[in-house]
């Protein structure tokens, strides 16, 4: 057997990248490729920054200039004293820069349980365990989560609780996009991914089915997901870390 | 769901040109009458073309229109006096280097590009100035690299919105729908009666143009 190609599928086309940056749901192929390709994630982040700046960037309020500024410019620029002068007594009305309308939730759909079907992971995997895990439960594996592109941190711990495994994830300094959630995934080195669950605030605690091989799905990934009803990975990963078995 | 149903045909929100009269501001200014100024109420594109052609009236209108914006930008990083100096330097430099301005670009975006450099230079000069240093060093503190910050994002936004306005139709309407109405390319196609493939192509090309213009202004 040869080693798997570290990146899954083809790179994003520019069209796929700009549509994803605008918030459209990526195709399954894109969702599979992005977690495996830093170059495409970086390109997507560049487009996302542009989109965010246009949609939600801060406006600069114009500030009137003191009298004499135009005269100084006119002199220094070498314009004749007879040059026309701008009428600064007419205060330019503040232009209302365009903004995203409030109806940005127009595309909101009831979020389906964000499950990647297969790999033996049943629907029960995302059910939040009602009782908090006793902190004393022994850790089986753990990961420090580091920011993928910007800031934040977190940790993931797999514990053995009464003979079954549970995954605890907690994050700091990262937030979901407006009208979105943070979702936890397990990635393998072959581009495969498992949806583990949706974080409530900055915490997640879910049971891990016994079939999930942590030697294979060793990467914990936290992504920002729009509530668009698309169960695929948004490709907007914020934190990531490798699970290492506890000694 | 908020906002009710989908709106009817979307009318592009055009920004009306800012009406500016080019007239003496004070009695004693003794500015000769220049007759009806063709740029006073011209749109931004016409002002940009007049400026590129070396028309002083267009330059005066450009100053009135965008100097307060450049001033606002400069004030984010600099104290009053320095910010005014920057505005002055930006417009003097703009006039002298107007041959380098491509009138197919948005003039405010180009001015902001000059302003970025002037502001960065002024910030660096302040950091070097010994009297501003809190430590008694002979060489002055090393200038810190100017890192992208909120002021840069604000400048980016000026450039991007100005370039968005310069897109032709239907690209401008398509991109506005994608940005501000949060519509998918399929929804935009339904509303504009354009083929889906055409909408996708407009979105991609227009965003690429905005990005190129932004990178060209940084």
JSON list of N, CA and C in Angstrom, two decimals, chain B residues 18-94:
[
{"chain": "B", "resi": 18, "resn": "UNK", "atom": "N", "xyz": [-22.21, 63.94, -4.53]},
{"chain": "B", "resi": 18, "resn": "UNK", "atom": "CA", "xyz": [-22.27, 65.00, -3.53]},
{"chain": "B", "resi": 18, "resn": "UNK", "atom": "C", "xyz": [-22.23, 66.34, -4.26]},
{"chain": "B", "resi": 19, "resn": "UNK", "atom": "N", "xyz": [-23.21, 67.15, -3.98]},
{"chain": "B", "resi": 19, "resn": "UNK", "atom": "CA", "xyz": [-23.27, 68.46, -4.63]},
{"chain": "B", "resi": 19, "resn": "UNK", "atom": "C", "xyz": [-22.28, 69.41, -3.96]},
{"chain": "B", "resi": 20, "resn": "UNK", "atom": "N", "xyz": [-21.40, 69.91, -4.74]},
{"chain": "B", "resi": 20, "resn": "UNK", "atom": "CA", "xyz": [-20.42, 70.85, -4.21]},
{"chain": "B", "resi": 20, "resn": "UNK", "atom": "C", "xyz": [-20.35, 72.03, -5.15]},
{"chain": "B", "resi": 21, "resn": "UNK", "atom": "N", "xyz": [-20.44, 73.19, -4.62]},
{"chain": "B", "resi": 21, "resn": "UNK", "atom": "CA", "xyz": [-20.29, 74.36, -5.47]},
{"chain": "B", "resi": 21, "resn": "UNK", "atom": "C", "xyz": [-18.85, 74.84, -5.37]},
{"chain": "B", "resi": 22, "resn": "UNK", "atom": "N", "xyz": [-18.30, 75.24, -6.43]},
{"chain": "B", "resi": 22, "resn": "UNK", "atom": "CA", "xyz": [-16.96, 75.81, -6.41]},
{"chain": "B", "resi": 22, "resn": "UNK", "atom": "C", "xyz": [-17.13, 77.32, -6.45]},
{"chain": "B", "resi": 23, "resn": "UNK", "atom": "N", "xyz": [-17.16, 77.89, -5.31]},
{"chain": "B", "resi": 23, "resn": "UNK", "atom": "CA", "xyz": [-17.40, 79.33, -5.20]},
{"chain": "B", "resi": 23, "resn": "UNK", "atom": "C", "xyz": [-16.47, 79.87, -4.12]},
{"chain": "B", "resi": 24, "resn": "UNK", "atom": "N", "xyz": [-16.23, 81.15, -4.13]},
{"chain": "B", "resi": 24, "resn": "UNK", "atom": "CA", "xyz": [-15.42, 81.73, -3.06]},
{"chain": "B", "resi": 24, "resn": "UNK", "atom": "C", "xyz": [-16.09, 81.47, -1.72]},
{"chain": "B", "resi": 25, "resn": "UNK", "atom": "N", "xyz": [-15.28, 81.11, -0.74]},
{"chain": "B", "resi": 25, "resn": "UNK", "atom": "CA", "xyz": [-15.86, 80.86, 0.57]},
{"chain": "B", "resi": 25, "resn": "UNK", "atom": "C", "xyz": [-15.96, 82.16, 1.35]},
{"chain": "B", "resi": 26, "resn": "UNK", "atom": "N", "xyz": [-15.13, 83.11, 1.01]},
{"chain": "B", "resi": 26, "resn": "UNK", "atom": "CA", "xyz": [-15.19, 84.40, 1.72]},
{"chain": "B", "resi": 26, "resn": "UNK", "atom": "C", "xyz": [-15.16, 85.53, 0.70]},
{"chain": "B", "resi": 27, "resn": "UNK", "atom": "N", "xyz": [-15.73, 86.65, 1.08]},
{"chain": "B", "resi": 27, "resn": "UNK", "atom": "CA", "xyz": [-15.80, 87.78, 0.16]},
{"chain": "B", "resi": 27, "resn": "UNK", "atom": "C", "xyz": [-14.41, 88.20, -0.32]},
{"chain": "B", "resi": 28, "resn": "UNK", "atom": "N", "xyz": [-13.45, 88.22, 0.61]},
{"chain": "B", "resi": 28, "resn": "UNK", "atom": "CA", "xyz": [-12.15, 88.78, 0.26]},
{"chain": "B", "resi": 28, "resn": "UNK", "atom": "C", "xyz": [-11.28, 87.82, -0.54]},
{"chain": "B", "resi": 29, "resn": "UNK", "atom": "N", "xyz": [-11.80, 86.65, -0.85]},
{"chain": "B", "resi": 29, "resn": "UNK", "atom": "CA", "xyz": [-10.96, 85.69, -1.53]},
{"chain": "B", "resi": 29, "resn": "UNK", "atom": "C", "xyz": [-10.71, 86.06, -2.98]},
{"chain": "B", "resi": 30, "resn": "UNK", "atom": "N", "xyz": [-11.58, 86.83, -3.55]},
{"chain": "B", "resi": 30, "resn": "UNK", "atom": "CA", "xyz": [-11.34, 87.35, -4.88]},
{"chain": "B", "resi": 30, "resn": "UNK", "atom": "C", "xyz": [-11.00, 86.26, -5.88]},
{"chain": "B", "resi": 31, "resn": "UNK", "atom": "N", "xyz": [-11.80, 85.27, -5.90]},
{"chain": "B", "resi": 31, "resn": "UNK", "atom": "CA", "xyz": [-11.59, 84.20, -6.86]},
{"chain": "B", "resi": 31, "resn": "UNK", "atom": "C", "xyz": [-12.36, 84.53, -8.11]},
{"chain": "B", "resi": 32, "resn": "UNK", "atom": "N", "xyz": [-11.67, 84.48, -9.25]},
{"chain": "B", "resi": 32, "resn": "UNK", "atom": "CA", "xyz": [-12.39, 84.82, -10.47]},
{"chain": "B", "resi": 32, "resn": "UNK", "atom": "C", "xyz": [-13.51, 83.84, -10.74]},
{"chain": "B", "resi": 33, "resn": "UNK", "atom": "N", "xyz": [-14.51, 84.37, -11.32]},
{"chain": "B", "resi": 33, "resn": "UNK", "atom": "CA", "xyz": [-15.62, 83.51, -11.68]},
{"chain": "B", "resi": 33, "resn": "UNK", "atom": "C", "xyz": [-15.19, 82.55, -12.77]},
{"chain": "B", "resi": 34, "resn": "UNK", "atom": "N", "xyz": [-15.41, 81.32, -12.54]},
{"chain": "B", "resi": 34, "resn": "UNK", "atom": "CA", "xyz": [-15.00, 80.34, -13.53]},
{"chain": "B", "resi": 34, "resn": "UNK", "atom": "C", "xyz": [-16.19, 79.84, -14.33]},
{"chain": "B", "resi": 35, "resn": "UNK", "atom": "N", "xyz": [-17.31, 80.46, -14.12]},
{"chain": "B", "resi": 35, "resn": "UNK", "atom": "CA", "xyz": [-18.49, 79.99, -14.85]},
{"chain": "B", "resi": 35, "resn": "UNK", "atom": "C", "xyz": [-19.00, 78.71, -14.23]},
{"chain": "B", "resi": 36, "resn": "UNK", "atom": "N", "xyz": [-19.91, 78.10, -14.88]},
{"chain": "B", "resi": 36, "resn": "UNK", "atom": "CA", "xyz": [-20.48, 76.87, -14.37]},
{"chain": "B", "resi": 36, "resn": "UNK", "atom": "C", "xyz": [-19.38, 75.81, -14.30]},
{"chain": "B", "resi": 37, "resn": "UNK", "atom": "N", "xyz": [-19.15, 75.29, -13.12]},
{"chain": "B", "resi": 37, "resn": "UNK", "atom": "CA", "xyz": [-18.10, 74.30, -12.98]},
{"chain": "B", "resi": 37, "resn": "UNK", "atom": "C", "xyz": [-18.63, 72.93, -13.35]},
{"chain": "B", "resi": 38, "resn": "UNK", "atom": "N", "xyz": [-18.02, 72.33, -14.35]},
{"chain": "B", "resi": 38, "resn": "UNK", "atom": "CA", "xyz": [-18.57, 71.05, -14.80]},
{"chain": "B", "resi": 38, "resn": "UNK", "atom": "C", "xyz": [-18.36, 69.92, -13.78]},
{"chain": "B", "resi": 39, "resn": "UNK", "atom": "N", "xyz": [-17.48, 70.15, -12.81]},
{"chain": "B", "resi": 39, "resn": "UNK", "atom": "CA", "xyz": [-17.19, 69.06, -11.87]},
{"chain": "B", "resi": 39, "resn": "UNK", "atom": "C", "xyz": [-17.95, 69.18, -10.56]},
{"chain": "B", "resi": 40, "resn": "UNK", "atom": "N", "xyz": [-18.56, 70.37, -10.34]},
{"chain": "B", "resi": 40, "resn": "UNK", "atom": "CA", "xyz": [-19.14, 70.61, -9.03]},
{"chain": "B", "resi": 40, "resn": "UNK", "atom": "C", "xyz": [-20.14, 69.52, -8.65]},
{"chain": "B", "resi": 41, "resn": "UNK", "atom": "N", "xyz": [-20.95, 69.14, -9.60]},
{"chain": "B", "resi": 41, "resn": "UNK", "atom": "CA", "xyz": [-21.92, 68.11, -9.26]},
{"chain": "B", "resi": 41, "resn": "UNK", "atom": "C", "xyz": [-21.68, 66.84, -10.07]},
{"chain": "B", "resi": 42, "resn": "UNK", "atom": "N", "xyz": [-20.46, 66.73, -10.58]},
{"chain": "B", "resi": 42, "resn": "UNK", "atom": "CA", "xyz": [-20.14, 65.55, -11.39]},
{"chain": "B", "resi": 42, "resn": "UNK", "atom": "C", "xyz": [-20.01, 64.32, -10.50]},
{"chain": "B", "resi": 43, "resn": "UNK", "atom": "N", "xyz": [-20.18, 63.16, -11.12]},
{"chain": "B", "resi": 43, "resn": "UNK", "atom": "CA", "xyz": [-19.98, 61.95, -10.32]},
{"chain": "B", "resi": 43, "resn": "UNK", "atom": "C", "xyz": [-18.48, 61.70, -10.14]},
{"chain": "B", "resi": 44, "resn": "UNK", "atom": "N", "xyz": [-18.19, 60.77, -9.27]},
{"chain": "B", "resi": 44, "resn": "UNK", "atom": "CA", "xyz": [-16.80, 60.55, -8.89]},
{"chain": "B", "resi": 44, "resn": "UNK", "atom": "C", "xyz": [-15.93, 60.19, -10.09]},
{"chain": "B", "resi": 45, "resn": "UNK", "atom": "N", "xyz": [-16.50, 59.44, -10.99]},
{"chain": "B", "resi": 45, "resn": "UNK", "atom": "CA", "xyz": [-15.71, 59.02, -12.15]},
{"chain": "B", "resi": 45, "resn": "UNK", "atom": "C", "xyz": [-15.30, 60.22, -13.00]},
{"chain": "B", "resi": 46, "resn": "UNK", "atom": "N", "xyz": [-16.24, 61.15, -13.20]},
{"chain": "B", "resi": 46, "resn": "UNK", "atom": "CA", "xyz": [-15.93, 62.34, -14.01]},
{"chain": "B", "resi": 46, "resn": "UNK", "atom": "C", "xyz": [-14.88, 63.19, -13.31]},
{"chain": "B", "resi": 47, "resn": "UNK", "atom": "N", "xyz": [-14.97, 63.28, -11.99]},
{"chain": "B", "resi": 47, "resn": "UNK", "atom": "CA", "xyz": [-13.96, 64.03, -11.25]},
{"chain": "B", "resi": 47, "resn": "UNK", "atom": "C", "xyz": [-12.60, 63.37, -11.42]},
{"chain": "B", "resi": 48, "resn": "UNK", "atom": "N", "xyz": [-12.58, 62.05, -11.35]},
{"chain": "B", "resi": 48, "resn": "UNK", "atom": "CA", "xyz": [-11.32, 61.33, -11.53]},
{"chain": "B", "resi": 48, "resn": "UNK", "atom": "C", "xyz": [-10.73, 61.56, -12.91]},
{"chain": "B", "resi": 49, "resn": "UNK", "atom": "N", "xyz": [-11.57, 61.57, -13.92]},
{"chain": "B", "resi": 49, "resn": "UNK", "atom": "CA", "xyz": [-11.05, 61.78, -15.28]},
{"chain": "B", "resi": 49, "resn": "UNK", "atom": "C", "xyz": [-10.55, 63.21, -15.46]},
{"chain": "B", "resi": 50, "resn": "UNK", "atom": "N", "xyz": [-11.28, 64.16, -14.88]},
{"chain": "B", "resi": 50, "resn": "UNK", "atom": "CA", "xyz": [-10.83, 65.54, -14.94]},
{"chain": "B", "resi": 50, "resn": "UNK", "atom": "C", "xyz": [-9.50, 65.72, -14.22]},
{"chain": "B", "resi": 51, "resn": "UNK", "atom": "N", "xyz": [-9.38, 65.09, -13.07]},
{"chain": "B", "resi": 51, "resn": "UNK", "atom": "CA", "xyz": [-8.13, 65.15, -12.30]},
{"chain": "B", "resi": 51, "resn": "UNK", "atom": "C", "xyz": [-6.98, 64.58, -13.10]},
{"chain": "B", "resi": 52, "resn": "UNK", "atom": "N", "xyz": [-7.22, 63.41, -13.72]},
{"chain": "B", "resi": 52, "resn": "UNK", "atom": "CA", "xyz": [-6.16, 62.76, -14.50]},
{"chain": "B", "resi": 52, "resn": "UNK", "atom": "C", "xyz": [-5.74, 63.65, -15.67]},
{"chain": "B", "resi": 53, "resn": "UNK", "atom": "N", "xyz": [-6.70, 64.42, -16.19]},
{"chain": "B", "resi": 53, "resn": "UNK", "atom": "CA", "xyz": [-6.40, 65.30, -17.33]},
{"chain": "B", "resi": 53, "resn": "UNK", "atom": "C", "xyz": [-5.76, 66.61, -16.88]},
{"chain": "B", "resi": 54, "resn": "UNK", "atom": "N", "xyz": [-5.56, 66.76, -15.57]},
{"chain": "B", "resi": 54, "resn": "UNK", "atom": "CA", "xyz": [-4.88, 67.96, -15.09]},
{"chain": "B", "resi": 54, "resn": "UNK", "atom": "C", "xyz": [-5.80, 69.16, -14.91]},
{"chain": "B", "resi": 55, "resn": "UNK", "atom": "N", "xyz": [-7.08, 68.92, -14.77]},
{"chain": "B", "resi": 55, "resn": "UNK", "atom": "CA", "xyz": [-8.02, 70.02, -14.60]},
{"chain": "B", "resi": 55, "resn": "UNK", "atom": "C", "xyz": [-8.04, 70.45, -13.13]},
{"chain": "B", "resi": 56, "resn": "UNK", "atom": "N", "xyz": [-7.65, 71.72, -12.90]},
{"chain": "B", "resi": 56, "resn": "UNK", "atom": "CA", "xyz": [-7.56, 72.19, -11.51]},
{"chain": "B", "resi": 56, "resn": "UNK", "atom": "C", "xyz": [-8.93, 72.23, -10.83]},
{"chain": "B", "resi": 57, "resn": "UNK", "atom": "N", "xyz": [-9.96, 72.43, -11.62]},
{"chain": "B", "resi": 57, "resn": "UNK", "atom": "CA", "xyz": [-11.30, 72.44, -11.02]},
{"chain": "B", "resi": 57, "resn": "UNK", "atom": "C", "xyz": [-11.65, 71.06, -10.49]},
{"chain": "B", "resi": 58, "resn": "UNK", "atom": "N", "xyz": [-11.28, 70.04, -11.24]},
{"chain": "B", "resi": 58, "resn": "UNK", "atom": "CA", "xyz": [-11.55, 68.68, -10.77]},
{"chain": "B", "resi": 58, "resn": "UNK", "atom": "C", "xyz": [-10.73, 68.39, -9.51]},
{"chain": "B", "resi": 59, "resn": "UNK", "atom": "N", "xyz": [-9.50, 68.89, -9.49]},
{"chain": "B", "resi": 59, "resn": "UNK", "atom": "CA", "xyz": [-8.66, 68.70, -8.30]},
{"chain": "B", "resi": 59, "resn": "UNK", "atom": "C", "xyz": [-9.30, 69.36, -7.08]},
{"chain": "B", "resi": 60, "resn": "UNK", "atom": "N", "xyz": [-9.81, 70.57, -7.27]},
{"chain": "B", "resi": 60, "resn": "UNK", "atom": "CA", "xyz": [-10.44, 71.26, -6.15]},
{"chain": "B", "resi": 60, "resn": "UNK", "atom": "C", "xyz": [-11.67, 70.49, -5.64]},
{"chain": "B", "resi": 61, "resn": "UNK", "atom": "N", "xyz": [-12.42, 69.95, -6.57]},
{"chain": "B", "resi": 61, "resn": "UNK", "atom": "CA", "xyz": [-13.59, 69.17, -6.16]},
{"chain": "B", "resi": 61, "resn": "UNK", "atom": "C", "xyz": [-13.15, 67.88, -5.46]},
{"chain": "B", "resi": 62, "resn": "UNK", "atom": "N", "xyz": [-12.09, 67.26, -5.97]},
{"chain": "B", "resi": 62, "resn": "UNK", "atom": "CA", "xyz": [-11.58, 66.05, -5.32]},
{"chain": "B", "resi": 62, "resn": "UNK", "atom": "C", "xyz": [-11.14, 66.35, -3.90]},
{"chain": "B", "resi": 63, "resn": "UNK", "atom": "N", "xyz": [-10.52, 67.50, -3.72]},
{"chain": "B", "resi": 63, "resn": "UNK", "atom": "CA", "xyz": [-10.10, 67.89, -2.37]},
{"chain": "B", "resi": 63, "resn": "UNK", "atom": "C", "xyz": [-11.32, 68.02, -1.46]},
{"chain": "B", "resi": 64, "resn": "UNK", "atom": "N", "xyz": [-12.32, 68.73, -1.95]},
{"chain": "B", "resi": 64, "resn": "UNK", "atom": "CA", "xyz": [-13.52, 68.93, -1.13]},
{"chain": "B", "resi": 64, "resn": "UNK", "atom": "C", "xyz": [-14.20, 67.61, -0.80]},
{"chain": "B", "resi": 65, "resn": "UNK", "atom": "N", "xyz": [-14.16, 66.71, -1.74]},
{"chain": "B", "resi": 65, "resn": "UNK", "atom": "CA", "xyz": [-14.89, 65.45, -1.57]},
{"chain": "B", "resi": 65, "resn": "UNK", "atom": "C", "xyz": [-14.15, 64.49, -0.65]},
{"chain": "B", "resi": 66, "resn": "UNK", "atom": "N", "xyz": [-12.83, 64.42, -0.79]},
{"chain": "B", "resi": 66, "resn": "UNK", "atom": "CA", "xyz": [-12.12, 63.33, -0.13]},
{"chain": "B", "resi": 66, "resn": "UNK", "atom": "C", "xyz": [-11.08, 63.75, 0.91]},
{"chain": "B", "resi": 67, "resn": "UNK", "atom": "N", "xyz": [-10.75, 65.04, 0.96]},
{"chain": "B", "resi": 67, "resn": "UNK", "atom": "CA", "xyz": [-9.78, 65.44, 1.98]},
{"chain": "B", "resi": 67, "resn": "UNK", "atom": "C", "xyz": [-10.32, 65.16, 3.40]},
{"chain": "B", "resi": 68, "resn": "UNK", "atom": "N", "xyz": [-11.61, 65.42, 3.67]},
{"chain": "B", "resi": 68, "resn": "UNK", "atom": "CA", "xyz": [-12.09, 65.10, 5.02]},
{"chain": "B", "resi": 68, "resn": "UNK", "atom": "C", "xyz": [-11.99, 63.61, 5.36]},
{"chain": "B", "resi": 69, "resn": "UNK", "atom": "N", "xyz": [-12.12, 62.77, 4.34]},
{"chain": "B", "resi": 69, "resn": "UNK", "atom": "CA", "xyz": [-12.00, 61.33, 4.55]},
{"chain": "B", "resi": 69, "resn": "UNK", "atom": "C", "xyz": [-10.55, 60.95, 4.87]},
{"chain": "B", "resi": 70, "resn": "UNK", "atom": "N", "xyz": [-9.64, 61.50, 4.09]},
{"chain": "B", "resi": 70, "resn": "UNK", "atom": "CA", "xyz": [-8.21, 61.25, 4.34]},
{"chain": "B", "resi": 70, "resn": "UNK", "atom": "C", "xyz": [-7.84, 61.79, 5.73]},
{"chain": "B", "resi": 71, "resn": "UNK", "atom": "N", "xyz": [-8.42, 62.92, 6.08]},
{"chain": "B", "resi": 71, "resn": "UNK", "atom": "CA", "xyz": [-8.18, 63.50, 7.39]},
{"chain": "B", "resi": 71, "resn": "UNK", "atom": "C", "xyz": [-8.65, 62.56, 8.50]},
{"chain": "B", "resi": 72, "resn": "UNK", "atom": "N", "xyz": [-9.86, 62.04, 8.33]},
{"chain": "B", "resi": 72, "resn": "UNK", "atom": "CA", "xyz": [-10.40, 61.10, 9.31]},
{"chain": "B", "resi": 72, "resn": "UNK", "atom": "C", "xyz": [-9.52, 59.88, 9.47]},
{"chain": "B", "resi": 73, "resn": "UNK", "atom": "N", "xyz": [-9.00, 59.41, 8.33]},
{"chain": "B", "resi": 73, "resn": "UNK", "atom": "CA", "xyz": [-8.10, 58.25, 8.35]},
{"chain": "B", "resi": 73, "resn": "UNK", "atom": "C", "xyz": [-6.82, 58.58, 9.10]},
{"chain": "B", "resi": 74, "resn": "UNK", "atom": "N", "xyz": [-6.25, 59.74, 8.81]},
{"chain": "B", "resi": 74, "resn": "UNK", "atom": "CA", "xyz": [-4.98, 60.12, 9.43]},
{"chain": "B", "resi": 74, "resn": "UNK", "atom": "C", "xyz": [-5.16, 60.32, 10.94]},
{"chain": "B", "resi": 75, "resn": "UNK", "atom": "N", "xyz": [-6.31, 60.81, 11.34]},
{"chain": "B", "resi": 75, "resn": "UNK", "atom": "CA", "xyz": [-6.53, 61.09, 12.77]},
{"chain": "B", "resi": 75, "resn": "UNK", "atom": "C", "xyz": [-6.60, 59.81, 13.60]},
{"chain": "B", "resi": 76, "resn": "UNK", "atom": "N", "xyz": [-6.76, 58.68, 12.95]},
{"chain": "B", "resi": 76, "resn": "UNK", "atom": "CA", "xyz": [-6.77, 57.43, 13.70]},
{"chain": "B", "resi": 76, "resn": "UNK", "atom": "C", "xyz": [-5.40, 57.07, 14.22]},
{"chain": "B", "resi": 77, "resn": "UNK", "atom": "N", "xyz": [-4.38, 57.57, 13.56]},
{"chain": "B", "resi": 77, "resn": "UNK", "atom": "CA", "xyz": [-3.02, 57.19, 13.95]},
{"chain": "B", "resi": 77, "resn": "UNK", "atom": "C", "xyz": [-2.19, 58.37, 14.41]},
{"chain": "B", "resi": 78, "resn": "UNK", "atom": "N", "xyz": [-2.66, 59.57, 14.16]},
{"chain": "B", "resi": 78, "resn": "UNK", "atom": "CA", "xyz": [-1.82, 60.75, 14.36]},
{"chain": "B", "resi": 78, "resn": "UNK", "atom": "C", "xyz": [-2.57, 61.84, 15.11]},
{"chain": "B", "resi": 79, "resn": "UNK", "atom": "N", "xyz": [-1.84, 62.68, 15.84]},
{"chain": "B", "resi": 79, "resn": "UNK", "atom": "CA", "xyz": [-2.47, 63.84, 16.46]},
{"chain": "B", "resi": 79, "resn": "UNK", "atom": "C", "xyz": [-2.86, 64.87, 15.40]},
{"chain": "B", "resi": 80, "resn": "UNK", "atom": "N", "xyz": [-3.68, 65.83, 15.83]},
{"chain": "B", "resi": 80, "resn": "UNK", "atom": "CA", "xyz": [-4.27, 66.81, 14.91]},
{"chain": "B", "resi": 80, "resn": "UNK", "atom": "C", "xyz": [-3.29, 67.42, 13.92]},
{"chain": "B", "resi": 81, "resn": "UNK", "atom": "N", "xyz": [-2.22, 68.01, 14.45]},
{"chain": "B", "resi": 81, "resn": "UNK", "atom": "CA", "xyz": [-1.33, 68.78, 13.58]},
{"chain": "B", "resi": 81, "resn": "UNK", "atom": "C", "xyz": [-0.70, 67.87, 12.53]},
{"chain": "B", "resi": 82, "resn": "UNK", "atom": "N", "xyz": [-0.27, 66.69, 12.96]},
{"chain": "B", "resi": 82, "resn": "UNK", "atom": "CA", "xyz": [0.36, 65.76, 12.02]},
{"chain": "B", "resi": 82, "resn": "UNK", "atom": "C", "xyz": [-0.65, 65.27, 10.98]},
{"chain": "B", "resi": 83, "resn": "UNK", "atom": "N", "xyz": [-1.89, 65.08, 11.42]},
{"chain": "B", "resi": 83, "resn": "UNK", "atom": "CA", "xyz": [-2.91, 64.59, 10.49]},
{"chain": "B", "resi": 83, "resn": "UNK", "atom": "C", "xyz": [-3.18, 65.63, 9.41]},
{"chain": "B", "resi": 84, "resn": "UNK", "atom": "N", "xyz": [-3.21, 66.90, 9.80]},
{"chain": "B", "resi": 84, "resn": "UNK", "atom": "CA", "xyz": [-3.42, 67.96, 8.80]},
{"chain": "B", "resi": 84, "resn": "UNK", "atom": "C", "xyz": [-2.25, 68.01, 7.83]},
{"chain": "B", "resi": 85, "resn": "UNK", "atom": "N", "xyz": [-1.04, 67.85, 8.36]},
{"chain": "B", "resi": 85, "resn": "UNK", "atom": "CA", "xyz": [0.13, 67.83, 7.48]},
{"chain": "B", "resi": 85, "resn": "UNK", "atom": "C", "xyz": [0.03, 66.68, 6.48]},
{"chain": "B", "resi": 86, "resn": "UNK", "atom": "N", "xyz": [-0.44, 65.54, 6.97]},
{"chain": "B", "resi": 86, "resn": "UNK", "atom": "CA", "xyz": [-0.57, 64.39, 6.08]},
{"chain": "B", "resi": 86, "resn": "UNK", "atom": "C", "xyz": [-1.56, 64.67, 4.96]},
{"chain": "B", "resi": 87, "resn": "UNK", "atom": "N", "xyz": [-2.69, 65.25, 5.31]},
{"chain": "B", "resi": 87, "resn": "UNK", "atom": "CA", "xyz": [-3.70, 65.55, 4.28]},
{"chain": "B", "resi": 87, "resn": "UNK", "atom": "C", "xyz": [-3.10, 66.46, 3.22]},
{"chain": "B", "resi": 88, "resn": "UNK", "atom": "N", "xyz": [-2.40, 67.47, 3.69]},
{"chain": "B", "resi": 88, "resn": "UNK", "atom": "CA", "xyz": [-1.77, 68.41, 2.76]},
{"chain": "B", "resi": 88, "resn": "UNK", "atom": "C", "xyz": [-0.77, 67.68, 1.86]},
{"chain": "B", "resi": 89, "resn": "UNK", "atom": "N", "xyz": [0.05, 66.86, 2.48]},
{"chain": "B", "resi": 89, "resn": "UNK", "atom": "CA", "xyz": [1.07, 66.14, 1.70]},
{"chain": "B", "resi": 89, "resn": "UNK", "atom": "C", "xyz": [0.43, 65.18, 0.71]},
{"chain": "B", "resi": 90, "resn": "UNK", "atom": "N", "xyz": [-0.65, 64.54, 1.12]},
{"chain": "B", "resi": 90, "resn": "UNK", "atom": "CA", "xyz": [-1.31, 63.58, 0.24]},
{"chain": "B", "resi": 90, "resn": "UNK", "atom": "C", "xyz": [-1.82, 64.28, -1.01]},
{"chain": "B", "resi": 91, "resn": "UNK", "atom": "N", "xyz": [-2.45, 65.43, -0.84]},
{"chain": "B", "resi": 91, "resn": "UNK", "atom": "CA", "xyz": [-3.04, 66.08, -2.01]},
{"chain": "B", "resi": 91, "resn": "UNK", "atom": "C", "xyz": [-1.99, 66.76, -2.89]},
{"chain": "B", "resi": 92, "resn": "UNK", "atom": "N", "xyz": [-0.96, 67.29, -2.27]},
{"chain": "B", "resi": 92, "resn": "UNK", "atom": "CA", "xyz": [0.13, 67.84, -3.08]},
{"chain": "B", "resi": 92, "resn": "UNK", "atom": "C", "xyz": [0.77, 66.74, -3.90]},
{"chain": "B", "resi": 93, "resn": "UNK", "atom": "N", "xyz": [1.03, 65.62, -3.22]},
{"chain": "B", "resi": 93, "resn": "UNK", "atom": "CA", "xyz": [1.64, 64.49, -3.91]},
{"chain": "B", "resi": 93, "resn": "UNK", "atom": "C", "xyz": [0.72, 63.96, -5.00]},
{"chain": "B", "resi": 94, "resn": "UNK", "atom": "N", "xyz": [-0.56, 63.90, -4.72]},
{"chain": "B", "resi": 94, "resn": "UNK", "atom": "CA", "xyz": [-1.52, 63.40, -5.71]},
{"chain": "B", "resi": 94, "resn": "UNK", "atom": "C", "xyz": [-1.48, 64.26, -6.97]}
]
